[in-house]
PDB file of C-alpha atoms in Angstrom:
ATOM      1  CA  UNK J 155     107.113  23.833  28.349  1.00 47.00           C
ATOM      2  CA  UNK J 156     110.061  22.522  29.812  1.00 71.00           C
ATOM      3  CA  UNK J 157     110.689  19.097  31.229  1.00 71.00           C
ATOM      4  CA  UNK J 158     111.278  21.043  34.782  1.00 73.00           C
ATOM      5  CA  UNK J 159     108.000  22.556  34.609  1.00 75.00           C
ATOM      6  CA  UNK J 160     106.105  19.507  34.056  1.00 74.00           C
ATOM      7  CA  UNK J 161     104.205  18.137  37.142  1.00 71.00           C
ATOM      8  CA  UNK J 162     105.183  15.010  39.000  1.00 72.00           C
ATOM      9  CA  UNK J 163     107.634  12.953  40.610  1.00 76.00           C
ATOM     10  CA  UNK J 164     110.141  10.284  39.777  1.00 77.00           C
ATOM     11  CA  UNK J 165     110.800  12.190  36.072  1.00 81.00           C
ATOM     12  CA  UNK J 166     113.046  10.101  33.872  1.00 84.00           C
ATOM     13  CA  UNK J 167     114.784  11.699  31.165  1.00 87.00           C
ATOM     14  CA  UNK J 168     116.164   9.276  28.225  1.00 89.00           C
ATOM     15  CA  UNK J 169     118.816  10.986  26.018  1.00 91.00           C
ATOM     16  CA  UNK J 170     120.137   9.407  22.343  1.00 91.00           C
ATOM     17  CA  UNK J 171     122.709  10.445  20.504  1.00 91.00           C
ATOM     18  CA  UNK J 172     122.353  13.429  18.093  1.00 87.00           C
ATOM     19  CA  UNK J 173     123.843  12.877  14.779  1.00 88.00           C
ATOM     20  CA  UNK J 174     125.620  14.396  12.483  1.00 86.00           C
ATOM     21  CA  UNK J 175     126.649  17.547  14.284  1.00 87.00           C
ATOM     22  CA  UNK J 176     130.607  16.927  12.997  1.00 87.00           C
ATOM     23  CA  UNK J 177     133.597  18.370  14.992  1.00 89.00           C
ATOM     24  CA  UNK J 178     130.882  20.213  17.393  1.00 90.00           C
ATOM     25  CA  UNK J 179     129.886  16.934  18.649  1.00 90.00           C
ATOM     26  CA  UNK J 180     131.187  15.949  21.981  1.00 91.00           C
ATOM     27  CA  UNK J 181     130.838  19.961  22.740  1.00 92.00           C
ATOM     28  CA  UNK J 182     126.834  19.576  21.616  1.00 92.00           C
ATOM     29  CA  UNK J 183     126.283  16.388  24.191  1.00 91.00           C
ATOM     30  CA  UNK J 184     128.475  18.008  26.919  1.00 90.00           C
ATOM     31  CA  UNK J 185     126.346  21.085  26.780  1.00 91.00           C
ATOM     32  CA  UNK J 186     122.967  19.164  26.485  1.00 90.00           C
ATOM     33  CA  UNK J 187     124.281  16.603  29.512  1.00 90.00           C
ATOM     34  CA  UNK J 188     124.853  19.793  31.398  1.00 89.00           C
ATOM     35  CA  UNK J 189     121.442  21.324  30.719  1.00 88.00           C
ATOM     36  CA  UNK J 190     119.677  17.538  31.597  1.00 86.00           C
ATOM     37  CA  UNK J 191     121.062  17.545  34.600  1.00 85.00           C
ATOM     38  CA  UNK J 192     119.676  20.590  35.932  1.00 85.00           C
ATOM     39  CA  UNK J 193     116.169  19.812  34.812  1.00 85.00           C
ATOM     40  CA  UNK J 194     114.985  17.910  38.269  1.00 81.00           C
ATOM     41  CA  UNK J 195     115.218  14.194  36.691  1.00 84.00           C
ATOM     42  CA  UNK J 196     115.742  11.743  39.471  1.00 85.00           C
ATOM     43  CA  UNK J 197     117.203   9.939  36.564  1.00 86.00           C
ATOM     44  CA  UNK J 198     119.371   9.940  33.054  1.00 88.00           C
ATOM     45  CA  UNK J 199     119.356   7.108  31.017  1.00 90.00           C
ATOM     46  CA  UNK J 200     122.004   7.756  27.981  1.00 92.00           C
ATOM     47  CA  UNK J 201     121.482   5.910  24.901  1.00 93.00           C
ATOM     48  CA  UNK J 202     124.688   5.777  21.817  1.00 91.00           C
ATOM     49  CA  UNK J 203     127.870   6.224  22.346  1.00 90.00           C
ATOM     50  CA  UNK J 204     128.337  10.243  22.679  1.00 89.00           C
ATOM     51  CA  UNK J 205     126.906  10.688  26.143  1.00 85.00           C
ATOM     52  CA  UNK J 206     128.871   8.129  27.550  1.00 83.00           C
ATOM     53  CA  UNK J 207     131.633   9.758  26.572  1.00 86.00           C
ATOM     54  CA  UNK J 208     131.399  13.261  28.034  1.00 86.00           C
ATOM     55  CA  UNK J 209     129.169  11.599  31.019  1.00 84.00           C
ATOM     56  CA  UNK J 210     132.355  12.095  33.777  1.00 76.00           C
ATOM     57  CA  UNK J 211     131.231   8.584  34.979  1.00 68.00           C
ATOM     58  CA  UNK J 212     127.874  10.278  36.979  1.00 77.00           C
ATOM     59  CA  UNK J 213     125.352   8.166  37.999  1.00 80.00           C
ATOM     60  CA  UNK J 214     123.247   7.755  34.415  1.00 87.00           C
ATOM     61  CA  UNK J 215     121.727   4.477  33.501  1.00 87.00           C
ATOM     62  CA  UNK J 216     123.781   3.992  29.956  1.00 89.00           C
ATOM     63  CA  UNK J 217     123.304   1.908  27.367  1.00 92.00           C
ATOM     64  CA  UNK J 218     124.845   1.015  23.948  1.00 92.00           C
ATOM     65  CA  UNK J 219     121.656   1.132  21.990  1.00 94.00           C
ATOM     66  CA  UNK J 220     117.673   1.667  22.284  1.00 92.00           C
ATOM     67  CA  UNK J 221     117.209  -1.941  21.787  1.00 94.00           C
ATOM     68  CA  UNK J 222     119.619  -2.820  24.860  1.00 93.00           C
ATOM     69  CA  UNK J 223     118.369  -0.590  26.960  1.00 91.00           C
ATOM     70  CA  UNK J 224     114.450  -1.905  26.321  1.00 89.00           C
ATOM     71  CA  UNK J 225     115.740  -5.102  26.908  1.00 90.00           C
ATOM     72  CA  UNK J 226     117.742  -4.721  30.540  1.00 88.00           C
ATOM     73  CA  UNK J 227     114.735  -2.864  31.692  1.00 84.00           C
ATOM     74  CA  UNK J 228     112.082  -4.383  30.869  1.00 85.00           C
ATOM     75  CA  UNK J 229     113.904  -7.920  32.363  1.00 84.00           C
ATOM     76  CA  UNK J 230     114.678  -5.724  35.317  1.00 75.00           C
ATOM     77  CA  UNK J 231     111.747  -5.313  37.722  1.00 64.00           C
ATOM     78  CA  UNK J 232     113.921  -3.903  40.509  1.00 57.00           C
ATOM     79  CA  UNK J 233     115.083  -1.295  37.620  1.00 60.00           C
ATOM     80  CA  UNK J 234     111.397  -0.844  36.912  1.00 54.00           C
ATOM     81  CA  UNK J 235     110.619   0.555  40.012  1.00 52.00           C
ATOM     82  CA  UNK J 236     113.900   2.900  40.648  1.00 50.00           C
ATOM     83  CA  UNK J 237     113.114   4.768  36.882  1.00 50.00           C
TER      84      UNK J 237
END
């Protein structure tokens, strides 16, 4: 099933970088960023350093790593309740 599909509100959608996918790279997260964002999240949190980079500055939650992101929001309580 697709994540549009799925019942509810407030979906997040959390996207990591996919590896070794060579010179087809930045093309490969550029499509995928284009497909998440037509899914019905009400948000995108990136994770690595490809999304960020074919992101066009949009309004995504990004971080640098899983471990970063696990810590900002789970010391965020205001993020908490936004995602």
């Amino acid at each position: 099933v697709h994540f549009s599909k799925f019942p509810g509100e407030g979906k997040v959608l959390i996207l990591g970088d996919m590896f070794e996918l060579g010179t087809e790279s930045l093309p490969e997260h550029r499509r995928i960023l284009e497909l998440a964002k037509k899914c019905g999240a009400e948000q995108i949190i990136l994770i690595g350093k490809f999304f960020p980079q074919v992101s066009s500055n949009e309004n995504f939650l990004s971080f640098a790593s899983s471990e970063q992101a696990c810590s900002v929001l789970s010391e965020n309580p205001l993020m908490q309740k936004t995602i």
